[in-house]
mmCIF file of C-alpha atoms in Angstrom:
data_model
loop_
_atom_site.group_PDB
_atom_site.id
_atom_site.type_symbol
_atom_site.label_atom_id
_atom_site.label_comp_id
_atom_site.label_asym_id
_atom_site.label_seq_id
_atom_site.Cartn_x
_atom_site.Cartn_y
_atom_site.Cartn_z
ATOM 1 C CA UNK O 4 129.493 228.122 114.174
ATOM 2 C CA UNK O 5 125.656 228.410 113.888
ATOM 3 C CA UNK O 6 124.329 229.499 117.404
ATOM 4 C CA UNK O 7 121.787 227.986 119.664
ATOM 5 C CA UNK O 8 119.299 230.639 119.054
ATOM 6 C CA UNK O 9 119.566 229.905 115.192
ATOM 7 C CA UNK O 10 119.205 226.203 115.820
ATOM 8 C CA UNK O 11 116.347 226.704 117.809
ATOM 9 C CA UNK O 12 114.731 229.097 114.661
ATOM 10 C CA UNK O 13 115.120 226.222 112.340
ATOM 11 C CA UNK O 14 113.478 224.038 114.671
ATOM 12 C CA UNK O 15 110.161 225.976 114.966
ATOM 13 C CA UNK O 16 109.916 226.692 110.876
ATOM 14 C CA UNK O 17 111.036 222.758 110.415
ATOM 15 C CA UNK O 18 107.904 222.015 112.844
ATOM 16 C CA UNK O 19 105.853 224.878 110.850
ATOM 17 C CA UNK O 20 106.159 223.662 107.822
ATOM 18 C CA UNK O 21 105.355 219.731 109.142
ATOM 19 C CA UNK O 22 101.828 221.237 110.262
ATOM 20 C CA UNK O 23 101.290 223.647 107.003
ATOM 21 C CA UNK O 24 101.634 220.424 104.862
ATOM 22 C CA UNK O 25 99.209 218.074 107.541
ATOM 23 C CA UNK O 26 96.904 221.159 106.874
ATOM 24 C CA UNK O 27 97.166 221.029 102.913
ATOM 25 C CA UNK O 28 96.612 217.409 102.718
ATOM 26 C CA UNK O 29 93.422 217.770 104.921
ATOM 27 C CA UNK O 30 92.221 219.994 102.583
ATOM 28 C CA UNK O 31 93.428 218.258 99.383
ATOM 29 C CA UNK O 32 91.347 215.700 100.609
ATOM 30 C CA UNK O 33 88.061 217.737 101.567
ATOM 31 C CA UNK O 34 87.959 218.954 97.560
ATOM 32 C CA UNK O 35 88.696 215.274 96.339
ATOM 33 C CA UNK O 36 85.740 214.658 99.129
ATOM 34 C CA UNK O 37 83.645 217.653 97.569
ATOM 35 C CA UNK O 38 84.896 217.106 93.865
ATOM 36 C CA UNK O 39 82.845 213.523 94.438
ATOM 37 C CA UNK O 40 79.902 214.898 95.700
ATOM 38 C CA UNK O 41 79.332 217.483 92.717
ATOM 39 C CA UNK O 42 78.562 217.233 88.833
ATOM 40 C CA UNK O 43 81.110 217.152 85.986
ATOM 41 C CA UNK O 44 80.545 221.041 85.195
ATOM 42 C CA UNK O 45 82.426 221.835 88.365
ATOM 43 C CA UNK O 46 85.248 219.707 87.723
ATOM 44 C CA UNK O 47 87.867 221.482 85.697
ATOM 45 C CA UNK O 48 87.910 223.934 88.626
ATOM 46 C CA UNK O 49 88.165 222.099 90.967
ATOM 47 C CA UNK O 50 91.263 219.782 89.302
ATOM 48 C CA UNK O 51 92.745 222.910 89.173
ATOM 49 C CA UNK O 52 92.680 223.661 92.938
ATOM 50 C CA UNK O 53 93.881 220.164 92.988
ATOM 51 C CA UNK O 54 96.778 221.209 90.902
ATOM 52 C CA UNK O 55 97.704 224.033 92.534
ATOM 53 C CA UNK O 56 97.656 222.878 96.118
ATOM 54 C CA UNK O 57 99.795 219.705 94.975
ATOM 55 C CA UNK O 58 102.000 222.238 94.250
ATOM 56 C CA UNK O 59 102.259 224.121 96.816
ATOM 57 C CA UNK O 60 102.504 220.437 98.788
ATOM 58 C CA UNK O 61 105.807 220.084 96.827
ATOM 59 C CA UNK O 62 107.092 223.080 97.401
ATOM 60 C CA UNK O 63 106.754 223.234 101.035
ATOM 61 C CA UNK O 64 107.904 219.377 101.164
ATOM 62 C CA UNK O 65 110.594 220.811 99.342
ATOM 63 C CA UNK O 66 111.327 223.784 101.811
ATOM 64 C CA UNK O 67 110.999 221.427 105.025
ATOM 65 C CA UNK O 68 113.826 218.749 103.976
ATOM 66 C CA UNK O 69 115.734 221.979 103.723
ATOM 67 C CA UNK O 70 114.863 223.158 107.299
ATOM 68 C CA UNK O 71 115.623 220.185 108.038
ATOM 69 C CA UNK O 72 118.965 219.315 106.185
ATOM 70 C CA UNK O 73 120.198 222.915 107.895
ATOM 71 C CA UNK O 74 118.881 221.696 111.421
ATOM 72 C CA UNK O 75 120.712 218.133 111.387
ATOM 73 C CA UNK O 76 124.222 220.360 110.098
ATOM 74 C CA UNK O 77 123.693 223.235 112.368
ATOM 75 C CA UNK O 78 123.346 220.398 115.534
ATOM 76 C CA UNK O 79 126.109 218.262 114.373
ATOM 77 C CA UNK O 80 128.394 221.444 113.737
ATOM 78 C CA UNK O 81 127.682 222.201 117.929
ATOM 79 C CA UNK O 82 128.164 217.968 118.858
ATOM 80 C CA UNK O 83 124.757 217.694 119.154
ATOM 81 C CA UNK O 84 123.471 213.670 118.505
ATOM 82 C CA UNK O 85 121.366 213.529 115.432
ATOM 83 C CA UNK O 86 118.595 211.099 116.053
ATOM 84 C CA UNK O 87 116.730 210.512 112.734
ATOM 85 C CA UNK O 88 113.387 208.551 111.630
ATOM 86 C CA UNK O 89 114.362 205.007 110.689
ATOM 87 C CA UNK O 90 114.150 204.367 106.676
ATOM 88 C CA UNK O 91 113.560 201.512 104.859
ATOM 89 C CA UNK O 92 116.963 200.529 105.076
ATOM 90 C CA UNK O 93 117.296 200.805 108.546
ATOM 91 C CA UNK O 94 114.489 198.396 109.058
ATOM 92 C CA UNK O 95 115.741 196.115 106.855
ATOM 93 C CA UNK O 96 118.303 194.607 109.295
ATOM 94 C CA UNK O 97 115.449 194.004 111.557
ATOM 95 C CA UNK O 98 113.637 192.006 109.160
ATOM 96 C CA UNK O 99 116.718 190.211 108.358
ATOM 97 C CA UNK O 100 116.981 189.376 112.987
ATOM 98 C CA UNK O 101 113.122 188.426 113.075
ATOM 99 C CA UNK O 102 113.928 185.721 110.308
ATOM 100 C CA UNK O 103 117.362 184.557 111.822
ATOM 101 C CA UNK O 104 115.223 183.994 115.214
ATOM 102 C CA UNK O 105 113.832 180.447 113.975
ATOM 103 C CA UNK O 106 117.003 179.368 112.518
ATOM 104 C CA UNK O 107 118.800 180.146 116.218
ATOM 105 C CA UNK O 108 116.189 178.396 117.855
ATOM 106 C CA UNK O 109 116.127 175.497 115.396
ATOM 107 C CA UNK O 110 120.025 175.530 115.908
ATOM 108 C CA UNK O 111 119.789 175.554 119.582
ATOM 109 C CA UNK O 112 117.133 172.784 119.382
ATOM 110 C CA UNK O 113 119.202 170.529 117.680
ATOM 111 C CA UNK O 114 122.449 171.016 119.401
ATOM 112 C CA UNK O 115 120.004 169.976 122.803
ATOM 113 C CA UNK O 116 118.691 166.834 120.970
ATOM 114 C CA UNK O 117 122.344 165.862 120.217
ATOM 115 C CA UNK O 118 123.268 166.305 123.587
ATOM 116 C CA UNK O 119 121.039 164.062 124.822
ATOM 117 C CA UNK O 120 122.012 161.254 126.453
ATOM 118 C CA UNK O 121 120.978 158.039 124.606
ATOM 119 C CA UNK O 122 118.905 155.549 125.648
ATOM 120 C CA UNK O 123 119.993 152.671 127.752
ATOM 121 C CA UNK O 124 119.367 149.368 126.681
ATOM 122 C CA UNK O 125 117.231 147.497 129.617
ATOM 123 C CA UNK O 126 119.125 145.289 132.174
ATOM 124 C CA UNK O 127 119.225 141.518 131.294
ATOM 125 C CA UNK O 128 117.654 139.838 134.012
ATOM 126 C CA UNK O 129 120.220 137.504 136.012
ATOM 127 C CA UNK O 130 120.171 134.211 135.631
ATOM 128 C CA UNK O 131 118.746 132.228 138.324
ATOM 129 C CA UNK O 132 121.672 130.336 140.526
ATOM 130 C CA UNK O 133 120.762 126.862 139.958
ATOM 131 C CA UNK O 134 121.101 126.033 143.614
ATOM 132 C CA UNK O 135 118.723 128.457 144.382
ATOM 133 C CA UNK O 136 115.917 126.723 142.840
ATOM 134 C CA UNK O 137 117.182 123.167 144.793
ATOM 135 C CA UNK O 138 114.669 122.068 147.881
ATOM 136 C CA UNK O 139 116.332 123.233 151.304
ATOM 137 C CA UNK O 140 116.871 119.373 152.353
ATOM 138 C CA UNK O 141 119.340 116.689 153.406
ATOM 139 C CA UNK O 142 119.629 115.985 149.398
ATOM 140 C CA UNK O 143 121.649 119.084 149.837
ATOM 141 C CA UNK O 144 123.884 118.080 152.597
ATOM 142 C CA UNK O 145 127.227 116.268 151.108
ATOM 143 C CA UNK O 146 127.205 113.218 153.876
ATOM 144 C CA UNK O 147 130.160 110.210 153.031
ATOM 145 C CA UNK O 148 131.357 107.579 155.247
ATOM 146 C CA UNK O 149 135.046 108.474 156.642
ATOM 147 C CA UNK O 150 137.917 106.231 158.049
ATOM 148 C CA UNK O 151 139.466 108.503 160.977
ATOM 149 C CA UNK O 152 143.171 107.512 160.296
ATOM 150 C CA UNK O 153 144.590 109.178 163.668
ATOM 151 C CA UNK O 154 143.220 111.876 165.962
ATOM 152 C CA UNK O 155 145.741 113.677 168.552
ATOM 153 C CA UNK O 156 144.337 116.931 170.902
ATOM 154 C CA UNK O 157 144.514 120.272 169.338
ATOM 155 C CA UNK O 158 147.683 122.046 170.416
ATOM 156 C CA UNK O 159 146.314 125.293 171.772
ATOM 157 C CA UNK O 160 142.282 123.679 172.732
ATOM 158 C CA UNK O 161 142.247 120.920 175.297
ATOM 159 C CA UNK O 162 138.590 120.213 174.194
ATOM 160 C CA UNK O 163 139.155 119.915 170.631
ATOM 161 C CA UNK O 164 140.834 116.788 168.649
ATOM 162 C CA UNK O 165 142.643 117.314 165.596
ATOM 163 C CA UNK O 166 142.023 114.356 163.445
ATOM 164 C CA UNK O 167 143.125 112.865 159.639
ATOM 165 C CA UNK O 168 140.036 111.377 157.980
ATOM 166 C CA UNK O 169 140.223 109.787 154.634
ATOM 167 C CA UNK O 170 137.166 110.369 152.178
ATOM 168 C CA UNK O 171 138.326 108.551 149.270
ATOM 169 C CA UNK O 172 139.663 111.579 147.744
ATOM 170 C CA UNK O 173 143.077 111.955 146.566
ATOM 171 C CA UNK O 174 144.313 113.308 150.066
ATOM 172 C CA UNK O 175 143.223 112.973 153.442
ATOM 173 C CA UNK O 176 140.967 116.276 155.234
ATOM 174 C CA UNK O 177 142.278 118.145 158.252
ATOM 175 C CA UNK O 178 139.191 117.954 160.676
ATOM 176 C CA UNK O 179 138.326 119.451 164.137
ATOM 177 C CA UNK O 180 135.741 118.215 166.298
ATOM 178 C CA UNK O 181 135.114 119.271 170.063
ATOM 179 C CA UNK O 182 135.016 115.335 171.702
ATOM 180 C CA UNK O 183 137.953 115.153 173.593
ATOM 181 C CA UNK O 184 135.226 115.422 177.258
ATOM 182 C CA UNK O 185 133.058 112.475 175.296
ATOM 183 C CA UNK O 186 134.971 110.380 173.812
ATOM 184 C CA UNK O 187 138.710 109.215 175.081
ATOM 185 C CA UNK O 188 141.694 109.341 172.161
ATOM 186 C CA UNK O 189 142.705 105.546 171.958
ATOM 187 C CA UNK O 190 138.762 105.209 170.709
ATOM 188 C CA UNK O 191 139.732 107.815 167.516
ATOM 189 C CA UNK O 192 141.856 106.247 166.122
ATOM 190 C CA UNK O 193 141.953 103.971 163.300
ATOM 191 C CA UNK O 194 137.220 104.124 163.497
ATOM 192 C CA UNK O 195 134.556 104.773 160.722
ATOM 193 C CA UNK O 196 132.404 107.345 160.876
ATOM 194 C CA UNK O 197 130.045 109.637 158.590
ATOM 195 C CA UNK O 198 131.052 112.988 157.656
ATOM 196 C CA UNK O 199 129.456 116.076 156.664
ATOM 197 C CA UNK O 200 131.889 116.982 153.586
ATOM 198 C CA UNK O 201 130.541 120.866 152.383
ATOM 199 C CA UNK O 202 130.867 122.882 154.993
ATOM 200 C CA UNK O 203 132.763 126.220 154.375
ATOM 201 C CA UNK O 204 136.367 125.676 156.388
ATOM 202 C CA UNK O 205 137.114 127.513 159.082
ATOM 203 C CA UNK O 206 139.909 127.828 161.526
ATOM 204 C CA UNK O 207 139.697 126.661 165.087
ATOM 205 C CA UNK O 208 142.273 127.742 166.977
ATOM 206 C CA UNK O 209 144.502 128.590 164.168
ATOM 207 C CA UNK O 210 144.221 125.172 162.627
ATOM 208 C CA UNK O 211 141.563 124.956 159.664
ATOM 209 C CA UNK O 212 138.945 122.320 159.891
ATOM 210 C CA UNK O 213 137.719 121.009 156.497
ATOM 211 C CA UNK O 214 134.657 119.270 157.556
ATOM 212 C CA UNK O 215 132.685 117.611 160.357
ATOM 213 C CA UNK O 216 131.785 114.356 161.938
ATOM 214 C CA UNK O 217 128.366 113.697 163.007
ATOM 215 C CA UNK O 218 127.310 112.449 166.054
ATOM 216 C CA UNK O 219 124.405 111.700 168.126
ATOM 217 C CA UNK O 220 124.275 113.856 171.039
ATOM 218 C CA UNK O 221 122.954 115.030 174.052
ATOM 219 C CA UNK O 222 124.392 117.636 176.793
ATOM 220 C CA UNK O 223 125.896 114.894 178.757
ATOM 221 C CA UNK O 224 127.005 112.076 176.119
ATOM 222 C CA UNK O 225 127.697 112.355 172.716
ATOM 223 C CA UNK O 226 128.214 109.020 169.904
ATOM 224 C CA UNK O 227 129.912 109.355 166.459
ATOM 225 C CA UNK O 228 127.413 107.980 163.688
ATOM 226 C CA UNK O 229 128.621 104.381 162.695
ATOM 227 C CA UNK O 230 128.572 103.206 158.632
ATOM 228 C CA UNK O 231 127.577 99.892 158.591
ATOM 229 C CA UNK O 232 130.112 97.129 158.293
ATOM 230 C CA UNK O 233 131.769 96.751 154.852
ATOM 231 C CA UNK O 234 131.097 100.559 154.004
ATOM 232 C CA UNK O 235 134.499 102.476 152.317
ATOM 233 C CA UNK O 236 135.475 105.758 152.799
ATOM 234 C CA UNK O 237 133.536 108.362 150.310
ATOM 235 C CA UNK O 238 130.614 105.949 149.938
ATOM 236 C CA UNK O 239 127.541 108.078 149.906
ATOM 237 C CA UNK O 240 124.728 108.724 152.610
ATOM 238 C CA UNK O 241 121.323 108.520 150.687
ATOM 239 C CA UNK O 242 117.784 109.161 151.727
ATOM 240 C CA UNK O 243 115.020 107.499 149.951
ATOM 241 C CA UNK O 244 112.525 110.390 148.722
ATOM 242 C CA UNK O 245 115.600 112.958 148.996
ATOM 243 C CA UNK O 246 117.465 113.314 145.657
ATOM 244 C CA UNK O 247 120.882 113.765 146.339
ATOM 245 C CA UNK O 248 122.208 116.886 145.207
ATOM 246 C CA UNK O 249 124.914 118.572 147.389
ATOM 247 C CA UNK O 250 125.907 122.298 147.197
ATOM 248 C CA UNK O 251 130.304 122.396 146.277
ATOM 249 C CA UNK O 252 130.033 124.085 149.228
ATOM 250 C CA UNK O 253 126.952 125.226 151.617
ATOM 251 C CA UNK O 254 126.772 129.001 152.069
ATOM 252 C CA UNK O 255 126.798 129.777 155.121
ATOM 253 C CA UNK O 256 124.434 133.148 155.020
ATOM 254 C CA UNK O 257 121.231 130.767 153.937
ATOM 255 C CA UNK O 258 121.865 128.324 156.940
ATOM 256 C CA UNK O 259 121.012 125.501 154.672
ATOM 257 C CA UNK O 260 122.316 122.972 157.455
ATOM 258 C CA UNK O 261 120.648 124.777 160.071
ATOM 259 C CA UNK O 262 117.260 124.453 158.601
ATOM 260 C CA UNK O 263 117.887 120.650 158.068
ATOM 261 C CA UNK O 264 119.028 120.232 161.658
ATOM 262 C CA UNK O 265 116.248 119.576 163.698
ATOM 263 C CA UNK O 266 115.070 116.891 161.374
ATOM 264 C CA UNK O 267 118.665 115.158 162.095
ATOM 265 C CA UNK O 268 117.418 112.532 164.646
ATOM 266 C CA UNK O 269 118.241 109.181 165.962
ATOM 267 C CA UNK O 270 114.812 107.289 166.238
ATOM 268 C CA UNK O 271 113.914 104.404 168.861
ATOM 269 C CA UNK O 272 115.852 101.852 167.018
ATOM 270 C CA UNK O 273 119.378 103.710 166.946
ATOM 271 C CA UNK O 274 119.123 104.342 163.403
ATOM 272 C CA UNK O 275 119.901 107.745 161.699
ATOM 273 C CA UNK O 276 116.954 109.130 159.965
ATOM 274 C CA UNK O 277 115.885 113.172 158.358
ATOM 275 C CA UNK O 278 112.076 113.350 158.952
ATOM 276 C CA UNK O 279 111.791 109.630 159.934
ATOM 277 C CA UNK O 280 113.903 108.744 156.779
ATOM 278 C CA UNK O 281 116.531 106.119 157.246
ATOM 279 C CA UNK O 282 120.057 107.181 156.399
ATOM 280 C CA UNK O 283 121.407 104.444 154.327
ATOM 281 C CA UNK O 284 125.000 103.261 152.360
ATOM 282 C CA UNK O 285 124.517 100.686 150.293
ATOM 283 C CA UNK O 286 120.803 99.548 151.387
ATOM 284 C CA UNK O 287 122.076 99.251 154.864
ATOM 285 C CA UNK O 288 121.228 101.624 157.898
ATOM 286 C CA UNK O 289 123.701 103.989 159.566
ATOM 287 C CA UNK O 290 123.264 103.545 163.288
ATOM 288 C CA UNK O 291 124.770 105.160 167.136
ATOM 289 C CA UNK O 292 125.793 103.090 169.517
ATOM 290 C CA UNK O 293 123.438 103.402 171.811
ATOM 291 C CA UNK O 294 121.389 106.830 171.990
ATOM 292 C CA UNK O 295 118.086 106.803 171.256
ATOM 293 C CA UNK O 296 115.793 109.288 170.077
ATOM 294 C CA UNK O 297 118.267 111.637 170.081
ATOM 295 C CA UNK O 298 119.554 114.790 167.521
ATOM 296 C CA UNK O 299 122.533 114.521 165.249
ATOM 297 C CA UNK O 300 124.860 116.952 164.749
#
């Protein structure tokens, strides 16, 4: 085994003959340099010091791969790493990575635009509700004349009567109305009246009221809204200027009845009228009994 002062001798000379060959090229150079500058007379010498340093160029070229073949056993015969100037073939690979960098990217690139979500077609706009383009009026309140078959108190309300009110329809509606402190029972029974028809039901006191009948009122006495004579049940309510329209049923989140309300009134002559309208069934005025200028509800 070659020892470490040997491998260090082979260094030095290896390093020696580097710089003697730096040095001979520097001069090769300075008689190309000075060949230039002189006449042809002096020329066959001087391509003959050409010659003859080349030579000597080789030789020592020669003598350092030597060195340096001897150096590169000598330090991998004692484990030492042998760490070499790259050659053409060892930059080849990198060549080969700096042209395979587009292709990743390009690759990378695509895989993103393919993961991309795709576009979402736009919303369709919803269609207008039909009612919601209908006047907020009494042409949307569904008002018939009613025949109150029978009315009896509520079971579990002693304010409320419980009555069976025929609308021309195929059976009779279940309706509640709070007039047992206005009006006594024997004068429910077998009466016409006028009827709102689309309300939402609701339950009153566990018993579910399909409509309601409208009255004139005030906090003391209260009338129920008289058809005129000869009127049937389910004939209509009309209002001249009002085109009757009725919701199936009023919602009650846009208080549709509520804003129609105050114009519900009872003018000077007992007659029912929405913004000094009559109401009318067949031509002829529905009427109270005897209020006057009064609401209806």
């Amino acid at each position: 085994m070659a020892s470490a002062e040997a491998i260090a001798k082979l260094e030095t000379k290896a390093v020696a003959a580097e710089k003697l060959i730096q040095l001979l090229r520097q001069q090769i150079s300075q008689v190309k340099a000075a060949q230039a500058g002189q006449g042809n007379g002096g020329g066959v010498a001087f391509s003959q010091e050409i010659v003859q340093l080349r030579e000597e160029n080789s030789k020592l070229k020669s003598d350092v791969e030597t060195w340096k073949a001897k150096l590169s056993a000598a330090e991998v015969t004692n484990g030492k790493k042998v760490c070499c100037a790259p050659t053409k073939s060892d930059e080849k690979p990198k060549e080969v990575k700096a042209e395979a960098t587009p292709t990743a990217a390009t690759e990378k690139k695509e895989k993103k635009v393919k993961a991309d979500k795709p576009e979402k077609a736009p919303k369709e706009k919803k269609e207008v509700k039909k009612e919601d383009d209908t006047p907020v009026d009494i042409g949307r309140l569904d008002l018939r004349v009613g025949h109150i078959r029978k009315a009896s108190k509520h079971p579990d309300a002693d304010s409320l009567y419980v009555e069976e009110i025929d609308l021309g329809e195929e059976k009779p509606r279940t309706v509640i109305s709070g007039l047992v402190k206005f009006i006594p029972e024997e004068e429910m029974q077998d009466r016409m009246a006028i009827i709102l028809c689309n309300l939402k039901p609701s339950k009153m006191r566990g018993i579910m009221s399909e409509a309601m009948v409208m009255c004139a009122s005030t906090p003391e006495k209260v009338e129920i809204m008289a058809p005129p004579a000869g009127s049937k049940p389910g004939d209509l309510v009309q209002v001249d200027g009002y085109t009757r329209n009725p919701d199936a049923q009023l919602n009650p989140k846009k208080k549709i009845f509520e804003a129609c309300a105050p114009d519900l009134k009872v003018n000077d002559t007992k007659q029912a009228t929405y913004k000094g309208v009559l109401w009318t069934v067949n031509g002829q005025p529905v009427t109270s009994q005897t209020l006057v200028g009064v609401q209806i509800k």
